[in-house]
Coordinates of C-alpha atoms in Angstrom, one line a residue:
Chain U
M1 CA 58.9 42.9 -93.1
R2 CA 62.2 41.6 -94.2
P3 CA 64.6 44.2 -92.7
F4 CA 63.0 43.0 -89.6
L5 CA 63.4 39.2 -89.7
S6 CA 67.2 39.7 -90.7
V7 CA 68.3 42.1 -88.0
L8 CA 66.4 38.9 -85.4
G9 CA 68.5 36.6 -87.6
A10 CA 71.6 38.1 -87.0
R11 CA 71.0 38.7 -83.6
F12 CA 70.1 35.5 -82.7
R13 CA 72.6 34.2 -83.8
M14 CA 75.2 36.5 -82.4
Q15 CA 73.9 35.6 -79.2
L16 CA 74.9 32.2 -80.2
Q17 CA 78.2 32.2 -79.5
Y18 CA 78.3 33.6 -75.7
R19 CA 78.1 29.6 -75.1
A20 CA 80.7 30.5 -72.0
A21 CA 78.7 33.2 -70.5
A22 CA 75.5 31.5 -70.9
L23 CA 76.8 28.2 -68.8
A24 CA 78.5 30.6 -66.2
G25 CA 74.9 31.9 -65.7
L26 CA 73.5 28.8 -65.7
T27 CA 75.6 27.8 -62.9
T28 CA 75.2 31.2 -60.7
Q29 CA 71.5 30.7 -61.3
V30 CA 70.8 27.2 -60.2
F31 CA 73.5 28.8 -57.3
F32 CA 71.2 31.0 -55.9
G33 CA 68.1 29.0 -56.3
L34 CA 69.0 26.4 -54.1
I35 CA 69.7 29.3 -51.8
I36 CA 66.5 31.5 -52.1
I37 CA 64.8 28.1 -51.7
M38 CA 66.4 28.1 -48.8
I39 CA 65.8 30.7 -47.4
Y40 CA 61.8 30.3 -48.1
R41 CA 62.2 27.3 -46.2
A42 CA 63.0 28.6 -42.9
Y43 CA 60.5 31.1 -42.9
Y44 CA 58.0 28.7 -44.2
A45 CA 58.8 26.3 -40.7
N46 CA 58.2 29.1 -38.4
A47 CA 54.9 30.8 -39.6
T48 CA 52.7 31.3 -37.4
E49 CA 49.7 31.6 -40.2
T50 CA 49.0 29.6 -42.9
P51 CA 50.7 31.3 -46.2
P52 CA 49.2 32.3 -48.8
I53 CA 50.7 29.7 -51.5
A54 CA 52.2 26.4 -50.5
I55 CA 55.5 26.3 -50.2
E56 CA 55.8 23.4 -53.3
Q57 CA 55.0 26.7 -55.2
L58 CA 56.9 28.8 -54.1
V59 CA 59.8 26.3 -54.5
S60 CA 58.2 26.2 -58.8
F61 CA 58.1 30.1 -58.1
V62 CA 61.8 30.1 -58.1
W63 CA 63.0 28.2 -60.8
L64 CA 60.7 29.8 -63.3
S65 CA 61.9 32.7 -61.9
Q66 CA 65.3 32.1 -62.1
I67 CA 64.1 31.2 -66.0
L68 CA 62.6 34.3 -66.5
Y69 CA 65.6 36.1 -65.1
A70 CA 67.4 36.1 -68.4
M71 CA 64.7 37.6 -70.1
M72 CA 63.8 40.3 -67.9
P73 CA 64.3 44.7 -69.6
W74 CA 67.3 45.3 -67.1
T75 CA 68.1 47.6 -70.2
G76 CA 68.6 48.4 -73.6
A77 CA 69.8 45.6 -75.6
P78 CA 73.6 45.8 -74.6
E79 CA 74.7 47.0 -78.0
L80 CA 72.2 49.5 -78.8
N81 CA 73.9 51.7 -75.2
A82 CA 76.6 51.2 -77.0
L83 CA 76.0 52.5 -80.1
A84 CA 74.2 55.8 -78.5
R85 CA 77.7 56.3 -76.2
S86 CA 80.2 55.8 -79.3
G87 CA 78.3 58.0 -81.9
D88 CA 77.9 54.5 -84.1
I89 CA 74.0 55.6 -83.5
C90 CA 74.9 57.4 -86.7
F91 CA 74.8 54.4 -88.9
E92 CA 71.3 53.5 -87.5
M93 CA 69.7 56.9 -88.9
L94 CA 71.4 55.6 -92.3
R95 CA 69.0 53.4 -93.6
P96 CA 66.2 53.7 -95.3
V97 CA 63.7 51.8 -92.9
G98 CA 63.0 53.2 -89.6
I99 CA 64.5 52.8 -86.2
Y100 CA 62.4 51.1 -84.1
W101 CA 61.2 47.6 -85.3
R102 CA 65.4 47.4 -85.9
W103 CA 65.7 47.7 -82.2
F104 CA 62.5 46.1 -81.0
A105 CA 63.5 42.7 -83.5
R106 CA 67.1 43.0 -81.6
C107 CA 65.8 43.1 -78.2
L108 CA 63.4 40.2 -78.6
A109 CA 66.1 38.0 -80.1
W110 CA 68.1 39.1 -77.2
K111 CA 65.7 38.5 -74.8
V112 CA 64.8 34.6 -76.4
S113 CA 67.6 34.0 -77.1
A114 CA 69.8 34.2 -73.4
P115 CA 66.7 31.8 -71.7
L116 CA 67.0 29.8 -74.2
M117 CA 70.3 29.1 -73.6
R118 CA 69.9 28.7 -70.3
G119 CA 66.8 28.2 -69.8
I120 CA 65.9 24.9 -71.2
P121 CA 68.8 23.1 -69.6
M122 CA 68.0 25.1 -66.0
I123 CA 64.2 23.8 -66.7
I124 CA 65.9 19.8 -66.8
L125 CA 67.5 20.3 -63.9
A126 CA 65.3 22.0 -61.8
G127 CA 62.8 19.8 -62.9
L128 CA 64.7 16.4 -62.2
F129 CA 66.4 17.8 -59.3
F130 CA 65.6 20.5 -57.4
G131 CA 61.7 20.4 -56.7
L132 CA 60.0 22.7 -59.9
G133 CA 56.5 21.1 -59.7
S134 CA 55.0 20.2 -63.2
P135 CA 52.5 22.7 -64.7
A136 CA 49.0 22.8 -62.6
S137 CA 47.2 21.0 -65.8
I138 CA 48.2 20.4 -69.4
F139 CA 45.8 23.4 -70.4
S140 CA 47.7 25.7 -67.3
G141 CA 50.7 25.1 -69.3
F142 CA 49.0 25.6 -72.4
L143 CA 48.3 29.4 -71.5
F144 CA 52.0 29.3 -69.6
A145 CA 53.7 28.9 -72.5
F146 CA 51.7 31.1 -74.9
S147 CA 52.0 34.2 -71.7
L148 CA 55.8 33.1 -72.4
I149 CA 55.7 35.0 -76.0
G150 CA 53.7 37.7 -74.4
V151 CA 56.5 38.0 -71.5
A152 CA 59.5 38.5 -74.6
L153 CA 57.2 40.7 -76.3
L154 CA 56.7 43.2 -73.3
A155 CA 59.9 43.0 -72.2
A156 CA 61.1 43.5 -75.8
S157 CA 58.9 46.5 -75.7
I158 CA 60.4 47.9 -72.2
S159 CA 64.2 47.2 -73.6
V160 CA 63.7 49.8 -76.7
I161 CA 62.4 52.1 -74.3
W162 CA 65.4 51.3 -72.0
S163 CA 66.8 52.4 -75.6
A164 CA 65.1 55.3 -76.5
V165 CA 66.4 56.9 -73.7
L166 CA 69.9 56.9 -74.0
L167 CA 69.0 58.8 -76.9
W168 CA 69.1 61.8 -74.5
S169 CA 71.2 60.9 -71.6
V170 CA 74.3 59.2 -72.6
V171 CA 75.2 57.9 -69.7
G172 CA 72.6 54.8 -68.5
E173 CA 73.2 54.5 -64.9
G174 CA 70.1 56.7 -63.5
L175 CA 68.3 55.1 -65.8
R176 CA 69.8 51.6 -65.0
H177 CA 69.1 51.5 -61.4
L178 CA 65.3 52.4 -61.5
S179 CA 64.6 50.0 -64.0
W180 CA 66.5 47.1 -62.1
F181 CA 63.7 48.6 -59.1
L182 CA 60.5 48.9 -61.5
V183 CA 61.0 45.5 -63.5
G184 CA 62.4 43.6 -60.2
F185 CA 60.0 44.4 -57.8
F186 CA 56.5 45.6 -59.4
S187 CA 56.7 42.4 -61.5
G188 CA 57.0 39.8 -58.5
L189 CA 60.5 38.9 -59.2
M190 CA 61.7 39.5 -56.2
L191 CA 58.9 38.6 -54.4
P192 CA 56.1 37.1 -55.7
L193 CA 53.0 39.2 -55.6
P194 CA 50.7 36.6 -54.0
L195 CA 53.0 37.3 -51.1
M196 CA 52.3 41.2 -50.8
P197 CA 50.0 42.9 -48.8
D198 CA 46.2 43.3 -50.2
W199 CA 46.8 47.3 -51.7
L200 CA 50.4 46.8 -52.9
R201 CA 49.2 44.0 -55.2
T202 CA 46.5 45.0 -56.4
F203 CA 48.9 48.6 -57.1
C204 CA 51.3 45.7 -58.9
E205 CA 48.5 44.2 -61.5
Y206 CA 47.7 47.8 -62.8
L207 CA 51.1 47.7 -64.0
P208 CA 52.7 47.0 -66.8
F209 CA 55.6 44.9 -65.4
R210 CA 53.7 42.6 -64.4
G211 CA 53.4 40.1 -67.1
L212 CA 56.7 39.8 -66.9
V213 CA 56.8 37.0 -64.3
D214 CA 53.5 37.4 -62.2
T215 CA 51.4 36.7 -65.1
P216 CA 52.8 33.5 -65.9
Y217 CA 53.8 32.0 -62.9
R218 CA 50.8 32.0 -61.6
I219 CA 48.9 30.6 -64.7
Y220 CA 51.7 28.1 -64.0
I221 CA 51.2 26.9 -60.5
G222 CA 47.0 27.3 -61.2
S223 CA 46.9 29.9 -59.4
I224 CA 45.0 31.4 -62.0
A225 CA 42.8 29.1 -63.5
P226 CA 43.0 28.7 -66.7
G227 CA 39.0 30.0 -67.2
E228 CA 40.5 33.2 -65.3
S229 CA 43.5 34.1 -67.2
L230 CA 41.9 35.6 -70.1
G231 CA 42.1 39.2 -68.3
P232 CA 45.6 38.9 -67.7
L233 CA 46.4 37.7 -71.0
A234 CA 44.5 40.2 -72.4
S235 CA 46.6 43.3 -70.0
Q236 CA 49.6 41.4 -71.1
F237 CA 48.8 42.0 -74.9
A238 CA 47.4 45.0 -74.2
W239 CA 50.3 46.4 -72.6
I240 CA 52.4 45.6 -75.5
I241 CA 50.7 47.5 -77.8
I242 CA 51.0 50.6 -75.9
L243 CA 54.1 50.5 -75.1
I244 CA 55.1 50.0 -78.9
F245 CA 53.3 52.9 -79.6
L246 CA 55.1 54.7 -76.3
G247 CA 58.9 54.0 -77.8
R248 CA 58.1 54.8 -81.4
A249 CA 56.8 58.1 -79.9
L250 CA 60.1 58.3 -77.7
I251 CA 62.0 57.0 -80.9
R252 CA 61.1 59.4 -83.0
L253 CA 61.3 62.3 -81.1
G254 CA 64.8 61.4 -79.4
E255 CA 66.1 61.5 -83.4
N256 CA 64.3 65.0 -84.1
R257 CA 66.3 66.0 -81.5
L258 CA 69.6 64.2 -82.2
T259 CA 68.9 65.7 -86.0
V260 CA 69.0 69.5 -84.7
Q261 CA 71.7 69.3 -82.0
G262 CA 73.8 66.9 -83.3
G263 CA 74.9 63.2 -82.2
Chain J
M1 CA 73.1 69.0 -114.2
S2 CA 74.8 69.3 -110.0
Q3 CA 74.4 66.0 -108.6
I4 CA 75.4 67.5 -104.9
R5 CA 73.5 71.4 -104.6
V6 CA 74.7 73.0 -101.4
E7 CA 73.6 77.2 -100.8
N8 CA 74.5 79.3 -98.1
L9 CA 74.4 76.3 -95.6
S10 CA 74.8 77.2 -91.5
K11 CA 74.5 75.8 -88.8
R12 CA 75.0 76.8 -84.9
F13 CA 74.9 74.6 -82.6
R14 CA 73.8 75.7 -78.6
V15 CA 76.6 74.9 -76.3
A16 CA 75.7 74.6 -72.2
E17 CA 78.7 76.4 -70.7
R18 CA 79.2 76.0 -67.3
P19 CA 80.1 78.9 -64.6
S20 CA 83.8 78.4 -63.9
G21 CA 85.2 78.8 -60.8
R22 CA 84.6 76.5 -56.7
W23 CA 80.9 76.6 -57.0
G24 CA 81.1 77.0 -61.2
S25 CA 79.4 73.2 -61.4
V26 CA 77.1 73.2 -58.5
R27 CA 75.7 76.7 -59.9
G28 CA 75.8 74.9 -63.4
I29 CA 72.4 72.8 -62.3
F30 CA 70.3 75.5 -61.8
S31 CA 70.9 78.1 -64.4
R32 CA 72.6 76.7 -67.7
Q33 CA 73.8 79.8 -70.0
Y34 CA 74.2 78.5 -73.2
R35 CA 76.8 79.9 -76.1
E36 CA 75.8 79.5 -80.0
I37 CA 78.8 78.5 -82.1
A38 CA 78.7 78.4 -85.4
A39 CA 79.8 75.4 -86.9
L40 CA 78.8 76.2 -90.7
D41 CA 78.6 80.1 -91.4
G42 CA 77.0 80.4 -95.4
L43 CA 78.7 77.2 -96.9
S44 CA 78.2 76.9 -100.4
F45 CA 79.2 74.0 -103.1
S46 CA 78.1 71.9 -105.7
I47 CA 79.5 68.2 -107.0
E48 CA 78.9 66.4 -110.5
P49 CA 78.6 63.3 -111.0
G50 CA 81.7 61.0 -111.1
E51 CA 84.0 63.9 -109.4
L52 CA 86.3 62.5 -107.0
V53 CA 86.4 65.5 -104.4
G54 CA 88.7 65.8 -101.3
Y55 CA 87.3 68.2 -98.4
V56 CA 90.3 69.3 -95.8
G57 CA 90.1 71.9 -93.1
P58 CA 91.4 72.1 -89.7
N59 CA 89.8 69.9 -86.7
G60 CA 86.6 71.7 -85.8
A61 CA 86.2 73.6 -89.4
G62 CA 83.0 71.8 -89.9
K63 CA 84.0 69.0 -91.8
S64 CA 81.6 66.8 -89.9
T65 CA 79.3 68.6 -90.0
T66 CA 78.1 69.3 -93.8
I67 CA 79.5 65.5 -94.5
K68 CA 76.3 64.9 -91.6
I69 CA 73.9 67.3 -93.0
L70 CA 74.5 65.9 -96.1
S71 CA 74.1 62.3 -95.1
G72 CA 70.6 63.1 -93.9
I73 CA 71.1 62.7 -90.0
L74 CA 71.3 66.5 -89.2
T75 CA 69.6 69.8 -89.8
P76 CA 71.0 72.9 -90.9
S77 CA 70.0 76.2 -88.7
S78 CA 68.8 77.5 -92.7
G79 CA 70.2 77.1 -96.1
T80 CA 69.3 74.7 -98.7
C81 CA 70.6 71.3 -100.0
E82 CA 69.4 68.8 -102.7
V83 CA 71.1 65.4 -103.4
L84 CA 69.8 63.7 -106.7
G85 CA 67.0 66.4 -106.3
L86 CA 66.1 65.2 -102.5
C87 CA 66.3 67.5 -99.3
P88 CA 68.7 65.5 -97.5
W89 CA 66.5 66.0 -94.2
K90 CA 63.0 66.1 -95.2
Q91 CA 63.6 62.8 -96.7
R92 CA 66.0 61.2 -95.2
R93 CA 64.3 57.5 -96.2
Q94 CA 65.0 57.7 -99.7
H95 CA 67.4 60.1 -99.5
V96 CA 69.8 58.0 -98.0
A97 CA 69.1 55.2 -100.0
N98 CA 71.4 57.1 -103.0
I99 CA 74.5 57.4 -100.8
G100 CA 76.6 54.9 -98.9
A101 CA 78.8 56.4 -96.2
V102 CA 82.1 55.1 -94.3
F103 CA 83.0 56.8 -91.1
G104 CA 86.8 56.0 -90.1
Q105 CA 86.0 56.2 -86.3
R106 CA 82.6 54.5 -86.6
T107 CA 81.9 51.4 -87.9
Q108 CA 78.6 49.7 -89.8
L109 CA 79.3 45.8 -89.7
W110 CA 78.3 43.2 -86.3
W111 CA 80.9 43.1 -84.6
D112 CA 80.4 39.4 -83.3
L113 CA 79.4 38.5 -86.6
P114 CA 81.1 37.5 -89.8
V115 CA 81.9 40.2 -92.4
E116 CA 79.4 38.3 -94.4
E117 CA 76.4 38.2 -92.1
S118 CA 76.8 41.6 -91.7
F119 CA 76.1 41.9 -95.9
E120 CA 73.2 40.1 -95.2
L121 CA 71.8 42.4 -93.4
L122 CA 72.5 45.2 -95.2
S123 CA 70.9 43.6 -98.4
D124 CA 67.7 42.9 -96.4
I125 CA 67.3 46.2 -94.6
Y126 CA 68.0 48.2 -98.3
R127 CA 65.3 45.3 -99.4
I128 CA 67.9 44.4 -102.6
E129 CA 66.8 42.6 -105.0
R130 CA 68.9 39.0 -104.9
S131 CA 69.8 38.5 -107.7
R132 CA 71.5 42.2 -108.5
Y133 CA 73.5 41.7 -104.4
G134 CA 75.0 38.6 -106.1
R135 CA 76.3 41.0 -108.5
T136 CA 77.6 43.7 -106.7
R137 CA 78.5 41.8 -103.8
R138 CA 80.4 39.4 -106.1
A139 CA 81.9 43.1 -107.9
L140 CA 82.8 44.1 -104.6
I141 CA 84.6 41.3 -103.1
E142 CA 86.7 41.1 -106.1
I143 CA 87.6 45.3 -106.0
L144 CA 88.2 44.6 -103.3
D145 CA 90.2 41.5 -103.1
L146 CA 88.1 40.3 -99.7
E147 CA 87.5 36.4 -100.7
D148 CA 89.4 35.4 -97.7
H149 CA 87.9 37.5 -94.9
L150 CA 84.6 37.3 -95.4
S151 CA 84.2 34.4 -92.6
T152 CA 86.1 36.0 -90.4
P153 CA 84.2 37.4 -87.6
V154 CA 84.5 41.6 -88.0
R155 CA 86.3 41.9 -84.3
Q156 CA 89.2 39.7 -85.5
L157 CA 90.0 41.9 -88.8
S158 CA 92.4 44.2 -89.0
L159 CA 92.0 47.9 -89.3
G160 CA 93.1 47.9 -92.5
W161 CA 90.9 45.3 -93.8
R162 CA 88.1 46.6 -91.6
M163 CA 87.8 49.0 -93.7
R164 CA 87.8 48.3 -96.8
C165 CA 85.0 45.8 -95.7
E166 CA 83.5 48.8 -94.9
L167 CA 83.0 50.0 -98.1
A168 CA 81.6 47.8 -99.2
A169 CA 79.4 47.6 -97.0
A170 CA 78.4 51.2 -97.8
L171 CA 78.5 50.4 -101.4
L172 CA 76.0 47.0 -101.3
H173 CA 73.1 49.0 -102.3
E174 CA 75.0 51.3 -105.5
P175 CA 74.4 54.1 -104.5
P176 CA 76.3 56.8 -106.8
I177 CA 77.4 59.1 -104.3
L178 CA 79.7 58.0 -101.3
F179 CA 81.0 60.1 -98.1
L180 CA 84.6 58.5 -96.9
D181 CA 85.4 60.5 -93.0
E182 CA 88.6 60.0 -92.7
P183 CA 88.8 56.6 -94.1
T184 CA 92.3 56.4 -93.6
I185 CA 92.9 57.3 -89.9
G186 CA 95.1 54.7 -88.1
L187 CA 95.7 52.6 -91.0
D188 CA 99.6 51.3 -92.3
S189 CA 100.9 52.5 -95.7
V190 CA 100.6 49.3 -96.9
S191 CA 96.8 49.4 -95.8
K192 CA 96.6 53.1 -96.9
L193 CA 97.9 52.5 -100.3
A194 CA 95.5 49.7 -101.2
L195 CA 92.5 51.7 -99.9
R196 CA 93.5 54.7 -102.0
D197 CA 93.4 52.2 -104.9
H198 CA 90.1 50.6 -103.9
I199 CA 88.7 53.9 -103.8
R200 CA 90.4 54.8 -107.1
R201 CA 88.7 52.1 -108.9
L202 CA 85.8 52.8 -107.1
N203 CA 85.3 55.8 -108.9
Q204 CA 86.5 54.8 -112.3
E205 CA 84.9 51.7 -112.4
R206 CA 82.0 51.9 -111.0
G207 CA 81.6 56.0 -111.4
V208 CA 80.6 56.7 -107.8
T209 CA 80.9 60.6 -106.2
V210 CA 83.5 60.4 -103.9
I211 CA 83.8 62.7 -101.0
L212 CA 86.2 62.6 -98.7
T213 CA 87.5 64.1 -95.3
T214 CA 90.8 63.5 -94.1
H215 CA 93.7 64.9 -92.8
D216 CA 96.4 62.9 -94.5
M217 CA 97.2 65.4 -97.7
D218 CA 98.7 61.9 -99.6
D219 CA 95.2 61.2 -100.0
I220 CA 94.0 64.6 -101.6
A221 CA 97.6 65.1 -103.5
S222 CA 96.9 61.2 -105.0
L223 CA 93.0 61.0 -105.2
C224 CA 91.2 63.7 -105.6
S225 CA 90.5 66.1 -108.7
R226 CA 89.1 68.2 -106.6
L227 CA 90.0 69.8 -103.2
M228 CA 87.4 71.8 -101.0
I229 CA 89.2 73.8 -97.9
I230 CA 87.2 75.2 -95.2
A231 CA 87.8 77.0 -92.2
E232 CA 85.3 78.4 -89.7
G233 CA 82.4 77.1 -91.6
N234 CA 83.1 79.0 -94.9
S235 CA 84.9 77.9 -97.8
I236 CA 87.7 78.9 -98.8
F237 CA 89.1 77.4 -101.7
D238 CA 88.1 75.4 -104.2
G239 CA 90.2 74.2 -107.0
S240 CA 92.8 71.6 -108.1
V241 CA 95.7 70.3 -106.0
E242 CA 97.6 72.8 -108.6
E243 CA 96.1 75.8 -108.2
L244 CA 95.8 75.7 -104.7
R245 CA 100.0 76.0 -105.5
R246 CA 99.9 78.6 -107.8
S247 CA 97.5 80.6 -105.6
V248 CA 99.3 80.3 -102.6
S249 CA 103.2 80.6 -104.3
N250 CA 104.6 80.1 -107.1
N251 CA 107.9 78.9 -105.5
R252 CA 109.6 75.9 -105.5
R253 CA 112.9 74.5 -104.4
L254 CA 116.1 73.5 -104.6
T255 CA 117.9 71.5 -103.2
V256 CA 121.8 71.0 -103.3
D257 CA 124.0 68.6 -101.9
L258 CA 128.0 69.8 -101.6
K259 CA 131.4 67.8 -102.3
R260 CA 133.0 69.8 -98.9
A261 CA 131.7 72.1 -96.3
T262 CA 130.9 75.7 -97.7
D263 CA 130.0 78.8 -96.4
P264 CA 126.7 80.7 -97.4
I265 CA 127.1 82.7 -100.4
D266 CA 124.3 84.8 -101.9
I267 CA 123.0 83.7 -105.6
E268 CA 121.2 85.8 -107.5
G269 CA 117.4 85.4 -108.6
A270 CA 117.3 82.6 -105.5
T271 CA 116.9 83.2 -101.3
V272 CA 118.5 80.5 -99.5
V273 CA 116.4 78.7 -97.1
E274 CA 118.9 76.5 -95.1
W275 CA 122.2 76.0 -95.2
Q276 CA 124.1 73.1 -93.6
S277 CA 127.5 72.5 -93.9
H278 CA 127.7 70.2 -96.5
Q279 CA 123.6 71.2 -98.0
A280 CA 121.8 74.1 -99.0
I281 CA 118.4 74.8 -99.9
F282 CA 117.2 78.0 -102.3
E283 CA 113.7 78.9 -103.0
Y284 CA 112.9 80.5 -106.2
N285 CA 110.1 81.8 -108.4
P286 CA 110.5 79.8 -111.9
D287 CA 108.6 82.6 -113.8
I288 CA 110.9 84.8 -112.5
T289 CA 114.8 82.8 -112.9
A290 CA 114.0 80.2 -115.0
T291 CA 115.3 76.6 -113.2
P292 CA 118.5 75.4 -116.0
E293 CA 119.3 79.3 -115.6
L294 CA 119.6 79.1 -111.6
I295 CA 121.1 75.7 -112.0
Q296 CA 123.7 77.7 -114.1
R297 CA 124.5 80.4 -112.2
I298 CA 124.6 77.4 -108.2
A299 CA 127.0 75.1 -110.0
A300 CA 130.1 78.1 -111.2
L301 CA 129.6 79.0 -107.4
L302 CA 129.3 75.5 -105.9
P303 CA 131.1 72.5 -105.5
L304 CA 127.9 70.1 -106.3
Q305 CA 127.3 67.0 -105.3
D306 CA 123.6 66.2 -106.4
L307 CA 120.6 68.4 -106.9
K308 CA 116.9 67.9 -107.1
V309 CA 114.1 70.4 -107.4
E310 CA 110.3 70.0 -106.0
N311 CA 107.3 71.8 -105.2
P312 CA 106.9 72.4 -101.7
E313 CA 104.4 69.6 -100.1
I314 CA 101.4 69.8 -100.1
E315 CA 100.8 69.7 -96.5
E316 CA 103.3 72.4 -95.9
I317 CA 100.9 74.5 -98.7
I318 CA 97.8 73.2 -96.2
A319 CA 99.5 74.1 -93.2
R320 CA 100.1 77.6 -94.0
I321 CA 96.8 78.3 -95.0
Y322 CA 95.4 76.8 -91.9
R323 CA 97.8 79.2 -89.4
D324 CA 97.0 82.1 -92.4
K325 CA 93.1 82.3 -93.4
D326 CA 94.0 85.6 -95.4
L327 CA 96.5 83.6 -97.4
L328 CA 94.2 82.7 -100.4
R329 CA 92.5 85.7 -99.9
S330 CA 94.7 88.4 -100.7

């Protein structure tokens, strides 16, 4: 536990140094949020039948997705990608504790610190000026906060897997294209799941990515009522456990490969 | 008992070969051909506690492979190896607590954080007891003179200071064995001398066994009590620098500065290596021709201004061995 917490803390402090980047990110995201809302408003103004979610809920979705954006596991933690490329990875193996939880700690700190720095100002801005509604109820708000913990853990467990893949292929370019699609689309970040055709929505609900955006968002707006939220939350945490096992297995395999074929 | 024992160690790598020619890269996608190269080929040696061993060899000789196997991050194809009674690759977790490593072209410090935080982090990763950590840290800061640089982010440190911090980072958990892979690479002369001094102190004061790979022969000459030369995956020399000199060539050089331009002449018991108008360099074997005798002969024949006697540079000897590996075997 001591190595894990130490890495978590150090990585967190490291992220806090990037204040300028956080500010730039915040500005860009507010700008994009406003544009996306304008597009949705135009669609809704010309809708021929009643859309499955109200425009106010959609505006909330846009802001929540902008806040969650920085938490998405698009890639492994940047410094881990660099490690695989530069060969500094050998130092990771020179330690008396396993790689997995150290990497998980790095990814988790990265996925928590970035949204804290951008997310909190954005919630305030969007809530005051840009139409982010409040949670459907106090209980929904409480469950939403709980599901955010799940988002962070889920994002970290997926991030570590992207990093682990780099133990095989040094160039993560191909992977990055794939991860943008998997994470961006199947999580409901690009298009809310309720707006998808039924068959596609059902399909997405079976995937781990849904727990990244769809679950917290729908709990927030009340589309999943507090009484119905047990299932989605349970699936979110079940996937976390499955992906942790998968990541550990991958890293063990990758380590063995490195020790046989050289770094 | 030996601290490190290596017996008959071999490591073969499979290297994918791409067919050459215009369609080579296309064919390479479908059928890969592999070639085996032997990075190590039956290497054996042993190292006693407290030794400071220089480990040299031309690029690709197998130096890094040896270090990687000794540190447990590479599994050999065959052979055995024991470091403090542990097999590095089979008992890696326990083994790595016994060793520290510095790789000159890599870093184990967190780039964006102050040096101090990297140290803290390592103390947690190695689960070093707080009071013990405090003591070691103080001692290392004193030996390496780091006090003023602890709160600097690593990315702002000059290479010389960074290498000192790397040394400290590698020793925080008080490993009895330290691997240094080209620690002086890229350092300016002042930093290099300082780093050598620190390595010597760490070896003498803390009794750390050091294995040092380098291409800088001054590192070896000024630091190492023992020199191992490896070529094509096998040890071709193991002994002191003096022994190496003797086994390659016992010859010395005599450089003579002349008062006025003089034509080359033959001197009995010495051969002319170089002759410029105001300077002549002779080579001779001191076992056959005694130095004072030779100087007398030369003084009688040439208008002497100044002279000096030297051993051939270690750099030159090593270069000769790299070029002609049979030099030592004969």
